[in-house]
CSV table of C-alpha atoms in Angstrom, one decimal:
chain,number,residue,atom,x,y,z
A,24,UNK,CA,72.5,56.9,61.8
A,25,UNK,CA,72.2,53.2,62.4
A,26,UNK,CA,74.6,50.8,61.5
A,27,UNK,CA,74.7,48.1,59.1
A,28,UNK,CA,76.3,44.7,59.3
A,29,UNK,CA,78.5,45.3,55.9
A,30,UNK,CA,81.6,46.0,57.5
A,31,UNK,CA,81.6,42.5,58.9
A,32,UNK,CA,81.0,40.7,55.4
A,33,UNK,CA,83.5,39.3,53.2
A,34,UNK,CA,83.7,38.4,49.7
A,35,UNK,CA,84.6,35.2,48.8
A,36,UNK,CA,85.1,34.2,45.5
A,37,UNK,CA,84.5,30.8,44.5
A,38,UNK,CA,87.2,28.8,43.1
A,39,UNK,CA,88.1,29.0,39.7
A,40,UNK,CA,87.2,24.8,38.7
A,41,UNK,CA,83.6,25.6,39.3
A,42,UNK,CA,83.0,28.9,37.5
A,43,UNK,CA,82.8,26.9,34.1
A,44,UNK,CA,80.4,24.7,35.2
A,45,UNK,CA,78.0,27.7,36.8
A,46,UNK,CA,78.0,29.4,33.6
A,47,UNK,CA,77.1,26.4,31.5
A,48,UNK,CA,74.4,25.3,33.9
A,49,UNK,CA,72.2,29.3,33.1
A,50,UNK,CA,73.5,28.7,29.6
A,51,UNK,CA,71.3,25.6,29.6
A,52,UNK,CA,68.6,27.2,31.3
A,53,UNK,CA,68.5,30.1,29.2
A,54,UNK,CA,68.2,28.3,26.3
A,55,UNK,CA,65.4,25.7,27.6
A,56,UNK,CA,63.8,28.7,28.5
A,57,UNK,CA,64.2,29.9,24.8
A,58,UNK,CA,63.2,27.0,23.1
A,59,UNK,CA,59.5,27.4,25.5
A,60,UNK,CA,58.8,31.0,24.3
A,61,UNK,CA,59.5,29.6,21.1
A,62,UNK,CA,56.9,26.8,21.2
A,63,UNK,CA,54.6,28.7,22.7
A,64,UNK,CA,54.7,31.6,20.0
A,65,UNK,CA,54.4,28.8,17.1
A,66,UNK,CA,51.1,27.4,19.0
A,67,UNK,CA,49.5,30.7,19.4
A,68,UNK,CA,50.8,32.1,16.0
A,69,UNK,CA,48.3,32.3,13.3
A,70,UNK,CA,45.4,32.5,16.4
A,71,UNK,CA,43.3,35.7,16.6
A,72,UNK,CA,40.8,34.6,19.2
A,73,UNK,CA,40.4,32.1,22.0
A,74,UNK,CA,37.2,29.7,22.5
A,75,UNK,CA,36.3,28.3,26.1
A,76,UNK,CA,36.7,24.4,25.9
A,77,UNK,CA,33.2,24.5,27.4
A,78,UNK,CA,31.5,25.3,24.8
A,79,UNK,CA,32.7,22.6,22.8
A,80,UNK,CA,32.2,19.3,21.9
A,81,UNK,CA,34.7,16.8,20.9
A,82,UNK,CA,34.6,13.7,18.7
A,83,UNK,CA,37.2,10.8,18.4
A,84,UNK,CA,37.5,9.5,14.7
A,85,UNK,CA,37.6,6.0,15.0
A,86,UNK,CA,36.7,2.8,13.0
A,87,UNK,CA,33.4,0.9,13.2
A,88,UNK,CA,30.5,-0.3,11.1
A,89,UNK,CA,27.9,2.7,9.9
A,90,UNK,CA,24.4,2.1,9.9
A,91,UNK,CA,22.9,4.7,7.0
A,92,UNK,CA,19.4,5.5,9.1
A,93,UNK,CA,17.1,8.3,8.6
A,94,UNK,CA,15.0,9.4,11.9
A,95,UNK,CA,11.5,10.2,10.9
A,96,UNK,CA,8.1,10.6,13.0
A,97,UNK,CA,4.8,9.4,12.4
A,98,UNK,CA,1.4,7.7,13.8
A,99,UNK,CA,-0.7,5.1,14.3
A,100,UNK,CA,-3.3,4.3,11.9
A,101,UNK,CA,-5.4,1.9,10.7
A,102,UNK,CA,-4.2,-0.2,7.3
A,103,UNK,CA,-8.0,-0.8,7.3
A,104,UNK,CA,-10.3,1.9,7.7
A,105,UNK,CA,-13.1,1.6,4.8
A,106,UNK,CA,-15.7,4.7,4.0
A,107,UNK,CA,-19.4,3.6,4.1
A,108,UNK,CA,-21.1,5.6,0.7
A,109,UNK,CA,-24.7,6.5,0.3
A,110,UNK,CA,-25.2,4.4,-2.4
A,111,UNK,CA,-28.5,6.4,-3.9
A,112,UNK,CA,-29.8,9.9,-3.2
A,113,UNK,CA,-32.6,9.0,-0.5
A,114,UNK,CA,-33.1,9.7,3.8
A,115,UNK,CA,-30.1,8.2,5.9
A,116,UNK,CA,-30.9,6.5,9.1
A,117,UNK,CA,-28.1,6.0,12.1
A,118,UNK,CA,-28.0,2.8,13.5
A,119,UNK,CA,-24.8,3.3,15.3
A,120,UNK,CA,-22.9,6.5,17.1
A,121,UNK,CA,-19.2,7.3,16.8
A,122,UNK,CA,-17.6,5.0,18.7
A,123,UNK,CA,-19.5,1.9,18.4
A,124,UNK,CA,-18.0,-1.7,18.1
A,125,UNK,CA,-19.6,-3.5,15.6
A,126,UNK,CA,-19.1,-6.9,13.7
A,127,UNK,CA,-18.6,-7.8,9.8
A,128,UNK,CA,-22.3,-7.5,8.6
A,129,UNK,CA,-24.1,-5.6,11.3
A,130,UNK,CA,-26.7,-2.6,9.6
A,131,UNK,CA,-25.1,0.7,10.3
A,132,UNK,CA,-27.6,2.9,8.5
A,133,UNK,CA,-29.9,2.8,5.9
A,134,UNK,CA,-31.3,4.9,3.0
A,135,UNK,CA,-34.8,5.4,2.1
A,136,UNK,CA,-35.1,5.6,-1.4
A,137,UNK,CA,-38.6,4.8,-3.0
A,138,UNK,CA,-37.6,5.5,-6.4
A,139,UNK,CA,-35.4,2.3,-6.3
A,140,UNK,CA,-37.5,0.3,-3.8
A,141,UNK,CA,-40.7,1.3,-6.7
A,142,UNK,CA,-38.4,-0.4,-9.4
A,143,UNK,CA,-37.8,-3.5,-8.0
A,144,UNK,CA,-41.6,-4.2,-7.5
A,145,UNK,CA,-42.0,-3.6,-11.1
A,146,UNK,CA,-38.4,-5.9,-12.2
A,147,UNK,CA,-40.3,-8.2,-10.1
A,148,UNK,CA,-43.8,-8.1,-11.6
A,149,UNK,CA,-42.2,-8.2,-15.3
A,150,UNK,CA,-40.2,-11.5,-13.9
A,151,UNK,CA,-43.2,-13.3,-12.4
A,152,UNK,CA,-45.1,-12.2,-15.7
A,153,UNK,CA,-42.3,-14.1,-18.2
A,154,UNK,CA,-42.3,-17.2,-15.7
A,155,UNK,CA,-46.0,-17.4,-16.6
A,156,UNK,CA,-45.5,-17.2,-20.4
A,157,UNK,CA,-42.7,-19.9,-20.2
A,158,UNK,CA,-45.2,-22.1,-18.3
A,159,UNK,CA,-47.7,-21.4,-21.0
A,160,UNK,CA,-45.5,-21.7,-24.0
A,161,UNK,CA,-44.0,-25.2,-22.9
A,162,UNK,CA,-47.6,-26.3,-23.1
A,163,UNK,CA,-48.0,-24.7,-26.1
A,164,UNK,CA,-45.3,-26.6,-27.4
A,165,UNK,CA,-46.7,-30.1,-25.9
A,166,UNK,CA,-49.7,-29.4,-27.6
A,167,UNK,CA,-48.1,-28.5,-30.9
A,168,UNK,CA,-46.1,-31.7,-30.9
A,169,UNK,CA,-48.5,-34.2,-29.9
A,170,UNK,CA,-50.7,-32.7,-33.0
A,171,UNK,CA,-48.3,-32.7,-35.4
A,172,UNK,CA,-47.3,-36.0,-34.4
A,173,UNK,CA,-50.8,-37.5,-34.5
A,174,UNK,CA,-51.0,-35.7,-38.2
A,175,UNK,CA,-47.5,-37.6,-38.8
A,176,UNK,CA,-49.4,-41.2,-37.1
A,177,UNK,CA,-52.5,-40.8,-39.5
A,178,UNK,CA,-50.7,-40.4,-42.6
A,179,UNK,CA,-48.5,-43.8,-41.5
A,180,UNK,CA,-52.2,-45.1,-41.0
A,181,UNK,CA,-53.2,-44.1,-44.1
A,182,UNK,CA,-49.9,-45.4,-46.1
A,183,UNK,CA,-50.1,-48.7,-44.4
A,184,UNK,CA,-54.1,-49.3,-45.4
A,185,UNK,CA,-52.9,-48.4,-49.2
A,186,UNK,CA,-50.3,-50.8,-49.2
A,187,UNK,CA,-52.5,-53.4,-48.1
A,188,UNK,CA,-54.8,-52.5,-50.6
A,189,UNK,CA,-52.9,-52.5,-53.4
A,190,UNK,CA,-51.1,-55.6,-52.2
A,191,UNK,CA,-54.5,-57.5,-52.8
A,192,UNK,CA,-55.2,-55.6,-56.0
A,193,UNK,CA,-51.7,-56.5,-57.1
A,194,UNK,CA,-52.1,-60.2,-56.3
A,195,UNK,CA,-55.4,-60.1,-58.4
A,196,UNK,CA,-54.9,-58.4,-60.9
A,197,UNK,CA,-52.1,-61.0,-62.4
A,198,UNK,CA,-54.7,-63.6,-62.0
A,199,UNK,CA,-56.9,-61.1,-64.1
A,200,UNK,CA,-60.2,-60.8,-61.2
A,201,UNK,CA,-59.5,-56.7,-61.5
A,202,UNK,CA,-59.4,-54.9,-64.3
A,203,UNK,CA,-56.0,-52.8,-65.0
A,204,UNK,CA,-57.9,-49.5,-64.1
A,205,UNK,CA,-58.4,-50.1,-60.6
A,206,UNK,CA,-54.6,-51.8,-60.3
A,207,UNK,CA,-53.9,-48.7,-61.4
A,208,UNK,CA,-56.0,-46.7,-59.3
A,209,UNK,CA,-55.0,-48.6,-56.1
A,210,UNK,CA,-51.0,-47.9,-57.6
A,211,UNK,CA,-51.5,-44.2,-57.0
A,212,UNK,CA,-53.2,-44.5,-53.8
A,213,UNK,CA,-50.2,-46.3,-52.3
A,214,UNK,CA,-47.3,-43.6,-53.8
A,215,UNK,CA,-50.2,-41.0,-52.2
A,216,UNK,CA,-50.4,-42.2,-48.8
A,217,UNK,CA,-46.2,-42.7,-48.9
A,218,UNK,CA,-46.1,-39.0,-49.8
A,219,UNK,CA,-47.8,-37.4,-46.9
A,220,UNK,CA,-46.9,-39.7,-44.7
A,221,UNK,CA,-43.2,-38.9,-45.5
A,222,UNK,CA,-44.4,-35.4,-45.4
A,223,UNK,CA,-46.2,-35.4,-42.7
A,224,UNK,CA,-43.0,-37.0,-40.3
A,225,UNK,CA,-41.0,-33.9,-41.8
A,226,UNK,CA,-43.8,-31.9,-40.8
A,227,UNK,CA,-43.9,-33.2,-37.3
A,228,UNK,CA,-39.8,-32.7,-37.3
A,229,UNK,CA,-40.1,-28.7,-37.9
A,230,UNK,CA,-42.9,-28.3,-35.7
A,231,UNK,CA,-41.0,-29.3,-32.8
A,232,UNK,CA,-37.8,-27.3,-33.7
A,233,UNK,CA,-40.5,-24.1,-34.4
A,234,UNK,CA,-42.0,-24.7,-30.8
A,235,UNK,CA,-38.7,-25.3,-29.4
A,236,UNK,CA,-37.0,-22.2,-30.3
A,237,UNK,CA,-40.0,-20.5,-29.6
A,238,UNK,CA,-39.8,-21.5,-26.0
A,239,UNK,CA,-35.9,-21.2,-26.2
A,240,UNK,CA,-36.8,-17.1,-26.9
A,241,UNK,CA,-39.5,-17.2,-24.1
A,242,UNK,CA,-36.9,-18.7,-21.4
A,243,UNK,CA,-34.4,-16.3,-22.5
A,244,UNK,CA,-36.0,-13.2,-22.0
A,245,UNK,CA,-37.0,-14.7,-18.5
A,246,UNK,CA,-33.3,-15.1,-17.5
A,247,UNK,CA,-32.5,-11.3,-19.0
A,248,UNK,CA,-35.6,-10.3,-16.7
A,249,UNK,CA,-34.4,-12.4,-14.2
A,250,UNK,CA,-31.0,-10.5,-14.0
A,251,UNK,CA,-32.5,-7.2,-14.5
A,252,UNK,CA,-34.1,-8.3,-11.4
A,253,UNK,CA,-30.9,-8.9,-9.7
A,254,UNK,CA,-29.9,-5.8,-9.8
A,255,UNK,CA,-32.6,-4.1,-8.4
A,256,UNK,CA,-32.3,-6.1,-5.7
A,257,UNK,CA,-28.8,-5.5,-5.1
A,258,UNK,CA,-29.6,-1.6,-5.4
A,259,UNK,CA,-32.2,-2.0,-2.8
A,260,UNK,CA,-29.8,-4.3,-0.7
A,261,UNK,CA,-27.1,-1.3,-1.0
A,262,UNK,CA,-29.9,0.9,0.9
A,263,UNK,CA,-28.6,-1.0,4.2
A,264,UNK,CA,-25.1,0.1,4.8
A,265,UNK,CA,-23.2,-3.2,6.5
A,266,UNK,CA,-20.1,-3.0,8.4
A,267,UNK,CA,-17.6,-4.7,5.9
A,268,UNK,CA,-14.9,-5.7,8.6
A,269,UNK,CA,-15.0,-5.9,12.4
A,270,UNK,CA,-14.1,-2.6,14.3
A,271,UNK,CA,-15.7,0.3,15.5
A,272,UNK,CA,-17.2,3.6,14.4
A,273,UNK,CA,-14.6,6.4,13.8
A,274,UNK,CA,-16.7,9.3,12.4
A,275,UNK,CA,-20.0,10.1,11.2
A,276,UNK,CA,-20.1,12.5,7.8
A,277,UNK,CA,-23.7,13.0,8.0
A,278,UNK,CA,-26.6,13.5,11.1
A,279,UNK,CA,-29.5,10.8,11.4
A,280,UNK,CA,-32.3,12.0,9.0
A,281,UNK,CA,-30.3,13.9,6.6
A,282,UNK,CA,-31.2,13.7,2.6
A,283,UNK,CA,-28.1,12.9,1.0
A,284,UNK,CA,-27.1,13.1,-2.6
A,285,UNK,CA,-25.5,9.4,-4.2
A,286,UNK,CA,-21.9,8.7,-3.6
A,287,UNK,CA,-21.9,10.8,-0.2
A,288,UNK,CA,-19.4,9.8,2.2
A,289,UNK,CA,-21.7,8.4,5.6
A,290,UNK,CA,-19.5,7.2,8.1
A,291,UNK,CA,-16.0,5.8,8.4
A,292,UNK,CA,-14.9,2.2,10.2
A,293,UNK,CA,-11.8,1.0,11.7
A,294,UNK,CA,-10.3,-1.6,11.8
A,295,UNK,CA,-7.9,-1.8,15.1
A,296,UNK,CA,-6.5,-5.4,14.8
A,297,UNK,CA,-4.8,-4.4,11.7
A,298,UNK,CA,-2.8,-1.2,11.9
A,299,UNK,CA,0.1,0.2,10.5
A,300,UNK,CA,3.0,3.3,10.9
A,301,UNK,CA,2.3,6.1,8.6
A,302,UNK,CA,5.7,8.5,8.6
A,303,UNK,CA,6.8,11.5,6.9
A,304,UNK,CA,9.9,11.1,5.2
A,305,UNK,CA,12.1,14.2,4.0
A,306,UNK,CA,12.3,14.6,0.4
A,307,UNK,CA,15.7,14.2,0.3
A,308,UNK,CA,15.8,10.4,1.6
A,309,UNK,CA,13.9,9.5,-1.5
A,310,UNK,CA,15.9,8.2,-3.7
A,311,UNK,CA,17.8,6.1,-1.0
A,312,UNK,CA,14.0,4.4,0.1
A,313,UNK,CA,12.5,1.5,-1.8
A,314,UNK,CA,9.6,-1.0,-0.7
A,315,UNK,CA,11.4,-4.1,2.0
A,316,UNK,CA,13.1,-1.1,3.9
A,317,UNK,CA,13.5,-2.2,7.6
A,318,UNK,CA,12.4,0.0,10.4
A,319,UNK,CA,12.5,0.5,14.0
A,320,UNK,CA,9.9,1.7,15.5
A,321,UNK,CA,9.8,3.6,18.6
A,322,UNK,CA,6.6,3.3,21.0
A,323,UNK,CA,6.8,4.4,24.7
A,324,UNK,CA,10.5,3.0,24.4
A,325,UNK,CA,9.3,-0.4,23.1
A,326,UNK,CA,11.2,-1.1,19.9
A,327,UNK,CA,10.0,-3.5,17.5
A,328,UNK,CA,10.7,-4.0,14.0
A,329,UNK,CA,8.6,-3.4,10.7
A,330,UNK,CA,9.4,-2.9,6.9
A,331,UNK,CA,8.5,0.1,4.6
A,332,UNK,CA,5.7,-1.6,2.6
A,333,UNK,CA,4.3,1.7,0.5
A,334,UNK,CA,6.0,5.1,-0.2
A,335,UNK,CA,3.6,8.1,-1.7
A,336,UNK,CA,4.2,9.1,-5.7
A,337,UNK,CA,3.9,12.6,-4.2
A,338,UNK,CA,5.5,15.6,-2.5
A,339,UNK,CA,3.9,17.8,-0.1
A,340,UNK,CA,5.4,20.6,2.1
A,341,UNK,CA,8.8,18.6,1.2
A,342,UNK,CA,8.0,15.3,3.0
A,343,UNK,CA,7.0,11.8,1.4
A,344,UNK,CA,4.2,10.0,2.8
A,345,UNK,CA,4.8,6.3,3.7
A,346,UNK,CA,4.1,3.2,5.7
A,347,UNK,CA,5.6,1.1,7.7
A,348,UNK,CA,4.0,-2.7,8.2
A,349,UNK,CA,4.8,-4.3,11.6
A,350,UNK,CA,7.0,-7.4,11.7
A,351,UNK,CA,5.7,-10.4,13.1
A,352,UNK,CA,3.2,-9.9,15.5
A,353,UNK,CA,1.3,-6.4,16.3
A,354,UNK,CA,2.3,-4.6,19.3
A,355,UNK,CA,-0.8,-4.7,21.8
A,356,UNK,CA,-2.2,-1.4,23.0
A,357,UNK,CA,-1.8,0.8,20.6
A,358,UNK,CA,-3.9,3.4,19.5
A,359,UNK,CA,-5.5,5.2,16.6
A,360,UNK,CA,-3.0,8.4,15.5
A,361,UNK,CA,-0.6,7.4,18.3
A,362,UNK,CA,2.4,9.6,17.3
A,363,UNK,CA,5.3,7.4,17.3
A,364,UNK,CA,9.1,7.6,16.0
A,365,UNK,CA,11.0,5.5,13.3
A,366,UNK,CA,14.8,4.7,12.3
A,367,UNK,CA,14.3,3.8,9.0
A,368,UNK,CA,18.0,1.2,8.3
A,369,UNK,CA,18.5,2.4,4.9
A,370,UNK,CA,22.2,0.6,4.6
A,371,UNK,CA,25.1,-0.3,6.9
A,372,UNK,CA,29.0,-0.3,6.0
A,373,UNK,CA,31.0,-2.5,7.8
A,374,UNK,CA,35.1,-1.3,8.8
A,375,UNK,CA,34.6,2.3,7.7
A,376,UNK,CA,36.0,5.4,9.0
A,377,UNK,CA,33.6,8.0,10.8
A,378,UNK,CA,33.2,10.2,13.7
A,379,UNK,CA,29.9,11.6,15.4
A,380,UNK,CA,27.7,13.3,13.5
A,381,UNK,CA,27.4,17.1,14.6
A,382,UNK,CA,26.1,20.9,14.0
A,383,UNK,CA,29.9,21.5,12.5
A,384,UNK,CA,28.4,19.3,9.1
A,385,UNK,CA,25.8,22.3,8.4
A,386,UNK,CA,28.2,25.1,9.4
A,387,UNK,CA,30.9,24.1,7.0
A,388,UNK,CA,29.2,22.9,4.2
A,389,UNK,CA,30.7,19.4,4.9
A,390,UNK,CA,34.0,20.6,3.2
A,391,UNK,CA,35.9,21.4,6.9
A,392,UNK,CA,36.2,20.7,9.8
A,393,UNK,CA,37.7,21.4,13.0
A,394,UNK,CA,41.5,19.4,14.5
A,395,UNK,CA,42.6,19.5,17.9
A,396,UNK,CA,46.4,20.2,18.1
A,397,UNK,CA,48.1,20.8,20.9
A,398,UNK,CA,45.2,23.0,22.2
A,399,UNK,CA,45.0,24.8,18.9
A,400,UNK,CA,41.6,24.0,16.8
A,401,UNK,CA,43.2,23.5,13.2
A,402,UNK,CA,40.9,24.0,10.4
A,403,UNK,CA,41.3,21.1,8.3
A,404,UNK,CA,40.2,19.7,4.6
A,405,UNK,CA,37.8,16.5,4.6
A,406,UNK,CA,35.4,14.5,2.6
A,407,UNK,CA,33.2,12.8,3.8
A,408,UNK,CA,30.6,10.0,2.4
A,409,UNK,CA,27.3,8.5,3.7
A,410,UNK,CA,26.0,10.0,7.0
A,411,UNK,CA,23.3,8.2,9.7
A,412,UNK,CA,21.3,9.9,12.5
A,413,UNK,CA,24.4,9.9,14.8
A,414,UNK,CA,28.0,9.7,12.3
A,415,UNK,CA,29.3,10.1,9.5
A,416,UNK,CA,31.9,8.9,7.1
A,417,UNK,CA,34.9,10.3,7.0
A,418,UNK,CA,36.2,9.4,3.5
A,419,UNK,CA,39.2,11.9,3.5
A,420,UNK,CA,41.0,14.5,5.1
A,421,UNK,CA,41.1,12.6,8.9
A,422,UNK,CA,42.6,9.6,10.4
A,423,UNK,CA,41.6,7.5,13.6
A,424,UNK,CA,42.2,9.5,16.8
A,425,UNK,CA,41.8,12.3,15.3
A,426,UNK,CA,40.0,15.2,17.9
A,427,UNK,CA,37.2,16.7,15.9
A,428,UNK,CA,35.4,19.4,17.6
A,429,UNK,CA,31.5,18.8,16.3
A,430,UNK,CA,29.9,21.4,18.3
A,431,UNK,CA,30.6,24.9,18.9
A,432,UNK,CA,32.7,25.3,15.6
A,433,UNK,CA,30.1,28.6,14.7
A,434,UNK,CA,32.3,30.3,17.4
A,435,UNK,CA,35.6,30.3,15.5
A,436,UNK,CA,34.2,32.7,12.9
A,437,UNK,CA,35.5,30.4,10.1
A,438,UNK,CA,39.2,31.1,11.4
A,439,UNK,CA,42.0,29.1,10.3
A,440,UNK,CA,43.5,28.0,13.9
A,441,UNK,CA,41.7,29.5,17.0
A,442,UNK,CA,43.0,28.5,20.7
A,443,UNK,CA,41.2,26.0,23.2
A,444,UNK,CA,41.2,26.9,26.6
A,445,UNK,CA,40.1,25.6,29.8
């Protein structure tokens, strides 16, 4: 049996001042101790589950201006890009390939088409044909005039001889050397002669207005010949199929030798030194969009600046077509259906409170969200008001500082408080 130390040891009691003092001090401790378990048990009352911090995200609310922006994507195109038309049905010649640089005016193709080229000869031999009968009809009318104006110059011949005659037979007759039958006579010779001659001046007066209008018709069936003419010309004109603008060829509709019906798209040209942003816009940005809206355009990290300048009437597959004109000066080196991405600044509210914009919007309807307390996620009431590509306004429900967790929320099963840890 071996031998302990215990009967050397003695008990000594400590002295009765400080046993008080000893009791109050685990009196203190037991109740800090207490007071802990009780904390802890409020914290992690109400908690069914615990979330790993991360696979969270967390958002300060704070106070800022909010810039109302919708993120869309879109491409380069040209804001000029005309279709060449067949302008007749008729054989189509190529006088370019795709790809082609050409200048305003160049021939691209052309159309054979006898059936107009046949009508213009004949618009043109009806033309020459009424340019000959005007000739001949203003002669006509020379001729016309001059005789009805030497008819009108006889009968002032004749008028004047019969007032000299009866002038003599007047001056004799009161002497009594002619009898007052031939005084007579040589009376109504004179009121003869001053009827045609007044007669023959009206006469000469109507003849000229009847050769007049008559070459007045004549001239105007020229000019309606004349424009009939016109337009043949401009038909077979149309046959050559110019470049309207300066650019190149983007596509051929038709091969070289084809037979193509009237109206049929040939060939389409662009126009690179004026292009613009087409974008697709989600239906639900409409009503917010209006022609001025400023944009910010993303190409190969250059931003530069343009303005909505049209916005399609119609709806396709959910998404609005629009464009986008370039501010200022165009951006060199870009291409034809370069894909590109746009912020489109639809409004911005100064001294507003917000917090980042996150997947937690989606998953609770915009009605909830999310409160770090204490390492507790408290599920909280909110409101909230305009949104942007990266925040959101917080109208109600939150207040600056506030930890908003705006990622990760889908884990908490739509619980009322889960518990964060690390």
């Amino acid at each position: 049996m071996i031998r302990d130390t215990s009967s050397q040891d003695n008990l000594i009691s400590a002295p009765k001042w400080q046993q008080p003092k000893r009791i109050g001090l685990w009196g203190g401790g037991a109740l800090v101790g207490i007071v802990a378990a009780v904390l802890l048990l409020t914290a992690w009352r109400g908690t069914s589950q615990s979330v790993n911090s991360s696979r969270l995200r967390i958002a300060t609310v704070t106070h800022g201006t909010l810039v109302r922006d919708a993120s869309v994507n879109g491409k380069i195109i040209a804001a000029v890009s005309p279709t060449l038309y067949s302008s007749a049905a008729g054989t189509v010649t190529l006088k370019v390939k795709a790809g082609d640089n050409v200048k305003m005016g160049d021939v691209l193709a052309e159309l054979d088409a006898p059936d107009i080229s046949e009508a213009l000869k004949r618009e043109q031999s009806t033309f020459e044909q009424l340019q000959d009968e005007v000739a001949r009809q203003r002669i006509l009318a020379d001729k016309q005039k001059l005789l009805a104006q030497r008819d009108a110059d006889q009968a002032e011949i004749d008028r004047i001889a019969a007032q000299r005659a009866y002038d003599r037979i007047e001056h004799a007759g009161v002497i009594g050397v002619v009898s007052k039958n031939d005084f007579l006579k040589a009376q109504d010779t004179l009121k003869s002669a001053e009827i045609k001659s007044k007669h023959a001046q009206a006469a000469t007066m109507l003849e000229k207005e009847d050769v007049d209008l008559e070459l007045k018709t004549k001239i105007s069936q020229m000019e309606r010949q004349k424009i009939a003419l016109g337009y043949a010309q401009r038909r077979v004109d149309a046959l050559q199929l110019r470049a309207p603008v300066n650019g190149f060829i983007g596509m051929l509709s038709v091969s070289n030798r084809t037979v193509v019906p009237a109206n049929t798209a040939v060939m389409t040209l662009v126009d690179l030194s004026q292009l613009e942003v087409e974008v697709e816009i989600p239906e639900s940005y409409v009503s917010d969009l209006g022609i001025g809206v400023h944009a910010e355009i993303d190409i190969g990290g250059n931003k530069v600046m343009g303005t909505l300048s049209s916005i399609s009437p119609e709806v396709v597959n959910s998404q609005i077509m629009a464009r986008v004109r370039f501010d200022g000066n165009q951006p060199g080196g870009l291409r034809q259906s370069q894909r590109v991405t746009a912020r489109l600044l639809i409004e911005e509210k100064p001294n507003v409170m917000m917090v980042q914009r996150g997947p937690f919007l989606e998953q609770l309807g915009g009605r909830f969200a999310y409160v770090m307390n204490n390492g507790v996620a408290e599920k909280r009431p909110i409101k909230i008001g305009a949104s942007s590509v990266t925040s959101v306004q917080i109208l109600e429900g939150l207040k600056d500082g506030d930890q908003v967790v705006v990622t990760g929320s889908d884990a908490f099963n739509n619980a009322e408080r889960i518990s964060i840890n690390n």
